[in-house]
Coordinates of C-alpha atoms in Angstrom, one line a residue:
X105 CA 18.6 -46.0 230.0
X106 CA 19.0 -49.6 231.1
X107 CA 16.0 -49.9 233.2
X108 CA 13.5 -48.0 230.8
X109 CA 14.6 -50.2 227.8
X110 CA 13.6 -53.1 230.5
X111 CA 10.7 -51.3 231.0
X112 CA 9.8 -50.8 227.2
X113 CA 10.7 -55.0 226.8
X114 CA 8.1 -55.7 229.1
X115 CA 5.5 -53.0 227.7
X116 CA 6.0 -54.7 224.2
X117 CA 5.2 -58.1 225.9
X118 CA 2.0 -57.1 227.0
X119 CA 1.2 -55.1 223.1
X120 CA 2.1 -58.7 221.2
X121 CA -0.6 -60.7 220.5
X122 CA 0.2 -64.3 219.9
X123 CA -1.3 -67.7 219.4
X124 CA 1.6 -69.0 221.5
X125 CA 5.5 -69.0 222.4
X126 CA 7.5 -69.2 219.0
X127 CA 9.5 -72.1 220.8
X128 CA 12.3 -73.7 219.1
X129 CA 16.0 -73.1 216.8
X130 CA 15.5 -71.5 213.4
X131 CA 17.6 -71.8 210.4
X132 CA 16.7 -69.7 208.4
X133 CA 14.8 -66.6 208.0
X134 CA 12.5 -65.4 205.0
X135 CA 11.5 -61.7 204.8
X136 CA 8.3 -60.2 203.3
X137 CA 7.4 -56.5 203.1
X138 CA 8.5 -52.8 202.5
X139 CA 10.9 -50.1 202.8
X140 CA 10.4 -50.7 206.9
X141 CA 12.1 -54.3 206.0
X142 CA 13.9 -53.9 202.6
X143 CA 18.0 -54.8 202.7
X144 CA 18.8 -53.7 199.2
X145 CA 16.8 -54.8 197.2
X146 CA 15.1 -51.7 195.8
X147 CA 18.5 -50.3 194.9
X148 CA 19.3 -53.4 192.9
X149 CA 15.9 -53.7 191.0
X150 CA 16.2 -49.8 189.9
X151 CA 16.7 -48.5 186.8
X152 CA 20.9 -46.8 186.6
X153 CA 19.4 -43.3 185.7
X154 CA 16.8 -43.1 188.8
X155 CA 18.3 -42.6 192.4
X156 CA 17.0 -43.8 195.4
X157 CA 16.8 -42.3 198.4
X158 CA 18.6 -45.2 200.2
X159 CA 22.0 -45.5 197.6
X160 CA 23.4 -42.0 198.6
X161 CA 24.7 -40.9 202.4
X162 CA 23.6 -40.4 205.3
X163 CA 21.5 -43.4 204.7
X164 CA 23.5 -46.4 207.1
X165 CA 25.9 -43.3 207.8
X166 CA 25.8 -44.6 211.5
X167 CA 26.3 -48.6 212.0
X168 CA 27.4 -49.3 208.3
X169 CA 29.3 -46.4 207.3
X170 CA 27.8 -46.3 203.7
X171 CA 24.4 -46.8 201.8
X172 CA 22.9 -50.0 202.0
X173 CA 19.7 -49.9 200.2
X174 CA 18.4 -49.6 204.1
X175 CA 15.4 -47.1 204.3
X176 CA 17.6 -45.9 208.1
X177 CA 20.7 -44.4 209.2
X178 CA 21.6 -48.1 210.5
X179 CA 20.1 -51.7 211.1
X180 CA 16.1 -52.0 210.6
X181 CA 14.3 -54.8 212.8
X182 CA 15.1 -57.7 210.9
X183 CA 18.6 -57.2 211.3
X184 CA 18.6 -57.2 214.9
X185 CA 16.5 -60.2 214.6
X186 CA 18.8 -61.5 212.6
X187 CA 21.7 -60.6 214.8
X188 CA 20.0 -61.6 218.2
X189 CA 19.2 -65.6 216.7
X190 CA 23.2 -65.5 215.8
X191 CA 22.7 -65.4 211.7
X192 CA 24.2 -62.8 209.0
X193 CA 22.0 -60.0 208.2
X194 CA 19.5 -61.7 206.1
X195 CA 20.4 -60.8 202.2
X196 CA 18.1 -59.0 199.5
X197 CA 16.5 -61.4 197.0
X198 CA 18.2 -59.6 194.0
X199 CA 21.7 -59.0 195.6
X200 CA 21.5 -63.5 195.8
X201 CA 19.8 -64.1 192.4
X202 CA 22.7 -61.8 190.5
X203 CA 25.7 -63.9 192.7
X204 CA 24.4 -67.2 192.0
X205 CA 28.1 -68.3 192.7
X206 CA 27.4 -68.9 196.4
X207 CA 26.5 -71.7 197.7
X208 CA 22.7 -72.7 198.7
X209 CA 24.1 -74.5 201.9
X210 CA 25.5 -70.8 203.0
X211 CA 21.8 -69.3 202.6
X212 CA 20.7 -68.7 206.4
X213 CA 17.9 -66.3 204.9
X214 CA 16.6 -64.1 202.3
X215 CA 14.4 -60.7 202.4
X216 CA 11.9 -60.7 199.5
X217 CA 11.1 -56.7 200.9
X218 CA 11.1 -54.4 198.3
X219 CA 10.2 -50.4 199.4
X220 CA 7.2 -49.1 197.8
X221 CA 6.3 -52.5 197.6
X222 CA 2.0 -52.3 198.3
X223 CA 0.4 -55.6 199.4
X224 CA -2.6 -55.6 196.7
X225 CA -1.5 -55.8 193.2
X226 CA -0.9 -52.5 191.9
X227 CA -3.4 -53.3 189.1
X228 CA -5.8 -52.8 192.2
X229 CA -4.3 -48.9 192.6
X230 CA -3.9 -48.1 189.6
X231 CA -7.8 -48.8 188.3
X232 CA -8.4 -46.2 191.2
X233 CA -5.9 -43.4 189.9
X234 CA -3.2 -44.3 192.1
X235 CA 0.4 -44.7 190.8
X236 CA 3.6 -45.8 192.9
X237 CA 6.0 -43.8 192.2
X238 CA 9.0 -46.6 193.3
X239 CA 8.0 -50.0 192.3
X240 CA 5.4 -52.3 190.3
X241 CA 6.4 -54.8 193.1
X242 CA 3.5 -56.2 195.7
X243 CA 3.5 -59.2 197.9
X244 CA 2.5 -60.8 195.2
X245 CA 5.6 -60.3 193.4
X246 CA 7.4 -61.3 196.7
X247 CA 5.6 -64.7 197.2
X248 CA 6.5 -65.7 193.6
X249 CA 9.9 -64.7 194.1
X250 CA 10.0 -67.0 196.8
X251 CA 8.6 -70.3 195.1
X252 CA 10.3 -69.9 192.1
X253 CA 13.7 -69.9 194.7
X254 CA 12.2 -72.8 196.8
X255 CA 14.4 -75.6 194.7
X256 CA 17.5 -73.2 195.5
X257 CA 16.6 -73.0 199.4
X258 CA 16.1 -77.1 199.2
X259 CA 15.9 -80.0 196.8
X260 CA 13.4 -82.4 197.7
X261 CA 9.9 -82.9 199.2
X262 CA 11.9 -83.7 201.9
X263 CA 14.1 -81.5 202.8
X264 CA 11.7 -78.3 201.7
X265 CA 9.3 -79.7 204.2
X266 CA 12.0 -79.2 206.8
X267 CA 13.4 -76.0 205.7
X268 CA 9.8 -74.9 205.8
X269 CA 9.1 -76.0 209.2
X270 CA 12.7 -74.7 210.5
X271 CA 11.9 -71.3 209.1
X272 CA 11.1 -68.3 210.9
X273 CA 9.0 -66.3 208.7
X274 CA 8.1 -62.1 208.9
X275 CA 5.5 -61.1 206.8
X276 CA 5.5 -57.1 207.1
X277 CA 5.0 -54.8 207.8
X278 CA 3.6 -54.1 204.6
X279 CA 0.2 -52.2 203.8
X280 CA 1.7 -48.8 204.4
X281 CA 2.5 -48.2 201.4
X282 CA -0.9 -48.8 200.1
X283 CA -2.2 -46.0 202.1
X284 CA 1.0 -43.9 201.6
X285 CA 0.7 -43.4 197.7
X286 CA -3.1 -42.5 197.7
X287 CA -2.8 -40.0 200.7
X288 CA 0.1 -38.2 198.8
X289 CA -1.7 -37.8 196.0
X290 CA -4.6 -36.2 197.2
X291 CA -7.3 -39.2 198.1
X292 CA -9.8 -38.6 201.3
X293 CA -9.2 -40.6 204.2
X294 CA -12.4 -42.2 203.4
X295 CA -11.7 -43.0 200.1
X296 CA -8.3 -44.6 201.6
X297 CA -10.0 -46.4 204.5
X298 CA -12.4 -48.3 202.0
X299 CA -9.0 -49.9 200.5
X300 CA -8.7 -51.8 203.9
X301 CA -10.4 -54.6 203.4
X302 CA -8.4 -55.6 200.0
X303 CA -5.4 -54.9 201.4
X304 CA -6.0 -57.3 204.6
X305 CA -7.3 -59.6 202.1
X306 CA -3.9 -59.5 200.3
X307 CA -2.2 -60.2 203.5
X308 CA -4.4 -63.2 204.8
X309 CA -4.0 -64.9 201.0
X310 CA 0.2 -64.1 201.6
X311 CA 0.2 -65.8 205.2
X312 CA -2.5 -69.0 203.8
X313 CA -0.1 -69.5 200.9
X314 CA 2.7 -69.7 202.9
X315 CA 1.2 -71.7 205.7
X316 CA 0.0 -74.3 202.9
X317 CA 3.5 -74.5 201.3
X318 CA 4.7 -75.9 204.6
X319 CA 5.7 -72.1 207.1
X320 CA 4.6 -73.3 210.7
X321 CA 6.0 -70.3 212.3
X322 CA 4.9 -66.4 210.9
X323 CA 5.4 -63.0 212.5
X324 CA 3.2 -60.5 211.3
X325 CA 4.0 -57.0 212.2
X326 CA 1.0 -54.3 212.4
X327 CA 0.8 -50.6 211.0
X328 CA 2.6 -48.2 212.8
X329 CA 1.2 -44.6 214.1
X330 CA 1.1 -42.9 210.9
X331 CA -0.6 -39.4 212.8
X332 CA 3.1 -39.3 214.1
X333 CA 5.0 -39.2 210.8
X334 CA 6.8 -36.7 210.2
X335 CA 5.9 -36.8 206.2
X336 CA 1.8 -37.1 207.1
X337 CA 2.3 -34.3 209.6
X338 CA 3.3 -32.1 207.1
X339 CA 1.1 -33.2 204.2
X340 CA -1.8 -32.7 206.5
X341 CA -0.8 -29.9 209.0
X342 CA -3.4 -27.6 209.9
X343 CA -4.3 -24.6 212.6
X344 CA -7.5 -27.1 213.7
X345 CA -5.9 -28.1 217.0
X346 CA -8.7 -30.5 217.9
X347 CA -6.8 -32.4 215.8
X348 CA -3.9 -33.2 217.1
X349 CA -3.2 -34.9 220.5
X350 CA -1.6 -32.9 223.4
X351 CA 0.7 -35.1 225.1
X352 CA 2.4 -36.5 221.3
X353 CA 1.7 -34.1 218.6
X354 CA 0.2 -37.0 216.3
X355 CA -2.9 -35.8 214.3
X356 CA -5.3 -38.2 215.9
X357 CA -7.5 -39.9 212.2
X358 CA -4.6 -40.8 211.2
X359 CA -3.4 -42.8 214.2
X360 CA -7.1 -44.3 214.4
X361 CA -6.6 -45.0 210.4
X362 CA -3.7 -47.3 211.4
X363 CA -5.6 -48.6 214.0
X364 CA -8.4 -50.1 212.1
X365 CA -6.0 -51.3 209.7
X366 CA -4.3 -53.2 212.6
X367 CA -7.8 -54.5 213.6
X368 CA -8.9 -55.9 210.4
X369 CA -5.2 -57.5 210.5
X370 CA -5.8 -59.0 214.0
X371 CA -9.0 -60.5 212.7
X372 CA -8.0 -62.1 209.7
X373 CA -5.1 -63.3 211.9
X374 CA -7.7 -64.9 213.8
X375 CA -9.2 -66.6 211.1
X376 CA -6.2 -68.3 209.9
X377 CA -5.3 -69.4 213.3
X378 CA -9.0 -71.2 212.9
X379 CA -8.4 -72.5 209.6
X380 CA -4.7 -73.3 210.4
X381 CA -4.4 -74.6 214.2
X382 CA -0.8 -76.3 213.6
X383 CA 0.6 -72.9 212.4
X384 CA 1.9 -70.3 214.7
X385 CA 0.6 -66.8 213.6
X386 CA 1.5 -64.1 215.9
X387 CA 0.5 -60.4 215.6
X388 CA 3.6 -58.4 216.5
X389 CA 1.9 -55.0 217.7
X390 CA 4.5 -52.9 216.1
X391 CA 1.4 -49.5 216.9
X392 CA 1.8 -49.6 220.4
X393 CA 5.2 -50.5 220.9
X394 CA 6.1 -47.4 218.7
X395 CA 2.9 -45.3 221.0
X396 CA 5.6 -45.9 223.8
X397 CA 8.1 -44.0 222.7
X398 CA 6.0 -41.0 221.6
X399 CA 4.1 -41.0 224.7
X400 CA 7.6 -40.8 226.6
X401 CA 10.4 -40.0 224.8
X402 CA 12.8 -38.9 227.4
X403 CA 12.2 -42.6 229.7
X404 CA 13.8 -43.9 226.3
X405 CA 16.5 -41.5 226.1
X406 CA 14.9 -39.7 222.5
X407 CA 14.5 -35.9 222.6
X408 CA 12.9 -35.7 219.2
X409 CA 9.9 -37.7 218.0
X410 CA 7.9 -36.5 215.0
X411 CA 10.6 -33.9 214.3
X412 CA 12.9 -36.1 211.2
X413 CA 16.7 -35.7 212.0
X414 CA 17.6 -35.9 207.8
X415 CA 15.3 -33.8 205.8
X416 CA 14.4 -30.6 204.1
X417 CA 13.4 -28.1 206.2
X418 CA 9.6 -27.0 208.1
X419 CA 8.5 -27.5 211.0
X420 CA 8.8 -31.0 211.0
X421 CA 12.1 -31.7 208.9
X422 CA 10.3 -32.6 206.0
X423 CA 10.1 -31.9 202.3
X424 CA 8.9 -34.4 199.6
X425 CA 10.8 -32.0 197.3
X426 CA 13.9 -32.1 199.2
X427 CA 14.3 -35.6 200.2
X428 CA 17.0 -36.3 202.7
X429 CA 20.0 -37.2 200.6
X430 CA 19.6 -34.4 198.7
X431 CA 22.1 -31.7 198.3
X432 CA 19.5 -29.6 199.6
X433 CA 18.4 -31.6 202.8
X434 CA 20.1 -31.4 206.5
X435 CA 20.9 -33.9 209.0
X436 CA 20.9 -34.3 212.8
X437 CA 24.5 -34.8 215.0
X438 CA 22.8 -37.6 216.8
X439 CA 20.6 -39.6 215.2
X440 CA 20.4 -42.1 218.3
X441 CA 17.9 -39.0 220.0
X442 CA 15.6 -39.1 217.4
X443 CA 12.6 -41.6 216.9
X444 CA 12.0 -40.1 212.7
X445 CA 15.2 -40.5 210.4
X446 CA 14.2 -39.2 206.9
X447 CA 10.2 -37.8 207.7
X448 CA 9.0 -41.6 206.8
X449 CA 11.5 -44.4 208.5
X450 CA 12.4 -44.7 212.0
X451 CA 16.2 -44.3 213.2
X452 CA 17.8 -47.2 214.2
X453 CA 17.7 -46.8 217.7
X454 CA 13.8 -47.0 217.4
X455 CA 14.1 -50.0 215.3
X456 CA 16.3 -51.7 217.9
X457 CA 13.9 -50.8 220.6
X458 CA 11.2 -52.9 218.8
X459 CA 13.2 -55.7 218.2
X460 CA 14.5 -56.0 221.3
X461 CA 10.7 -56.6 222.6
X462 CA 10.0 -59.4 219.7
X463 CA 13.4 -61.0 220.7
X464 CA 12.6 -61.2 224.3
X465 CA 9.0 -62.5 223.2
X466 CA 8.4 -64.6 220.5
X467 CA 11.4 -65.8 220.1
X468 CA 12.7 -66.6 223.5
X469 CA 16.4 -68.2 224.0
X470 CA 17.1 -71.6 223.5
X471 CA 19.0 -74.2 225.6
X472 CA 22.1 -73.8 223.2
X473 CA 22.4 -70.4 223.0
X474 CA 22.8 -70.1 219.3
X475 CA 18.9 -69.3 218.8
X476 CA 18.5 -66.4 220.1
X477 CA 21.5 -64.6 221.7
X478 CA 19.7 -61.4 222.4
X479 CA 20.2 -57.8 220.8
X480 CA 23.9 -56.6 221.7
X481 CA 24.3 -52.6 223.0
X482 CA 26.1 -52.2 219.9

């Protein structure tokens, strides 16, 4: 298992595109995006009479022991980011803002991800007959949540300027979830693929925005193969088998949908590097490092890709009307063998094998050793 994961590092090496090394000690990190990224924060923001998925077992059954608000049975990748640069895992927005009582000096980071959340308003969505069913909350919303903290973070010109700069910012992944709600309710995939544009356009005003408010160093992750979803295989399974690639199972318009999401993405990444040379925007190629692991699952030690291990039943695991955490749903014995944990998240041994490749890349190991000490086996 050693050498493959080594082998998977350097793969993901090759996948990232970046405008340069992310070279220095960070103290602090602020989180943008979904459910791929969200610490709690959903679970706080809810209503008391609607559950979410991510409040009831087995969700975190298998590094926390309980529900987090984690969309995994464990860590996602910012908390082995987190963990691998020496901080705490990097606390929800709302969990902070309703324990004011701690103090800002203790505040190594917060996650502004929200799941559901949709990068374009959802105004934009909802003009087009498209409702999200788990939040009103876009990165929009998120950005604003993070100015009107600013004065909390820091407390003059000054000093934001350097908590700014000292920052290590992850914006994303987030889009899915703009593509997600209209595809489960029954849009084409070319009615979808014309929202594209709007949504990388939502992105590239997030990352300007932040850039301009003094960020100097932004990762920003790409879609992942949504043709090997567990959830999209079963909303769109079919006997066409022209459809479908031989070697991973993925139904192949949907990978190329993600694709050409993470192309426009790569593009306007290109244009802010233009517009902002002093910033560092790097592309963290979250498609292909994912590709790796459903290409050869066994190298990697998985024996289950687009088969969820916590579901409802099918072929694939999946049932949007038996949700895992339901009293109907199932669950795997080994959740470390499988790449799909509920049909629409990863497991947290897939999340840690990304990580471990953005660790090892963008944000290489400092002098002191307190920057980035590396993802443990843990």
């Amino acid at each position: 298992m050693a050498s493959s994961s080594n082998s998977f590092i350097f793969m993901i090496i090759l996948l990232i595109t970046s405008f340069g090394h992310v070279y220095g000690c960070y103290e602090s990190i602020i989180s943008f995006g979904d459910s791929l990224a969200d610490t709690g924060n959903l679970i706080r923001l809810s209503k008391s009479n609607k559950i979410v998925a991510s409040s009831v077992l087995p969700y975190g059954e298998t590094f926390f022991h309980h529900p987090t608000g984690r969309f995994s049975d464990g860590r996602l990748v910012i908390d082995f980011i987190a963990e691998g640069m020496g901080f705490p895992l990097v606390p929800p927005y709302v969990g902070i803002m309703k324990n004011m009582s701690s103090s800002k000096n203790s505040i190594r980071g917060v996650n502004f991800a929200v799941a559901g959340a949709t990068a374009v308003d959802i105004s934009y969505l909802e003009k087009r007959g498209i409702k999200n069913p788990a939040t009103n909350v876009s990165l929009g919303t998120q950005l604003d949540w993070f100015k009107q903290m600013l004065p909390i973070l820091c407390d003059s010109p000054t000093s934001c300027k350097e908590f700014l700069e000292n920052s290590l910012f992850l914006v994303g992944e987030i889009g899915g979830n703009d593509y997600n709600h209209p595809f489960s309710q029954g849009k084409t995939g070319e009615e979808v693929q014309s929202f594209v544009p709007a949504v990388i356009s939502a992105i590239g005003l997030a990352i300007n925005e932040l850039i301009e408010l003094g960020a100097q160093t932004l990762i920003v992750p790409g879609n992942l193969p949504i043709g090997c979803s567990a959830s999209y295989l079963t909303i769109f399974k079919n006997s066409n088998k022209k459809e479908y690639d031989d070697s991973t199972g993925c139904i192949n318009w949907l990978n190329d949908f993600a694709e050409y999401h993470n192309q426009l993405l790569q593009q306007e990444i290109h244009k802010l590097r233009e517009i902002h040379p002093h910033a560092n925007i790097i592309y963290a190629d979250y498609y292909n490092a994912a590709m790796q692991i459903y290409k050869s699952p066994k190298k990697f030690g998985f024996t289950s890709t687009i088969v969820a291990c916590c579901g409802g039943g099918g072929p694939y695991n999946y049932d949007s009307k038996r949700p895992c955490g339901s009293q109907s749903s199932n669950y795997c014995d080994t959740p470390s063998s499988y790449v799909s944990w509920d049909g629409v998240h990863l497991t947290e041994a897939a999340y840690k094998l990304i990580a471990k490749g953005l660790l090892s890349y963008t944000i290489p190991q400092m002098n002191n050793g307190l920057c980035n000490k590396g993802i443990s086996d843990q």
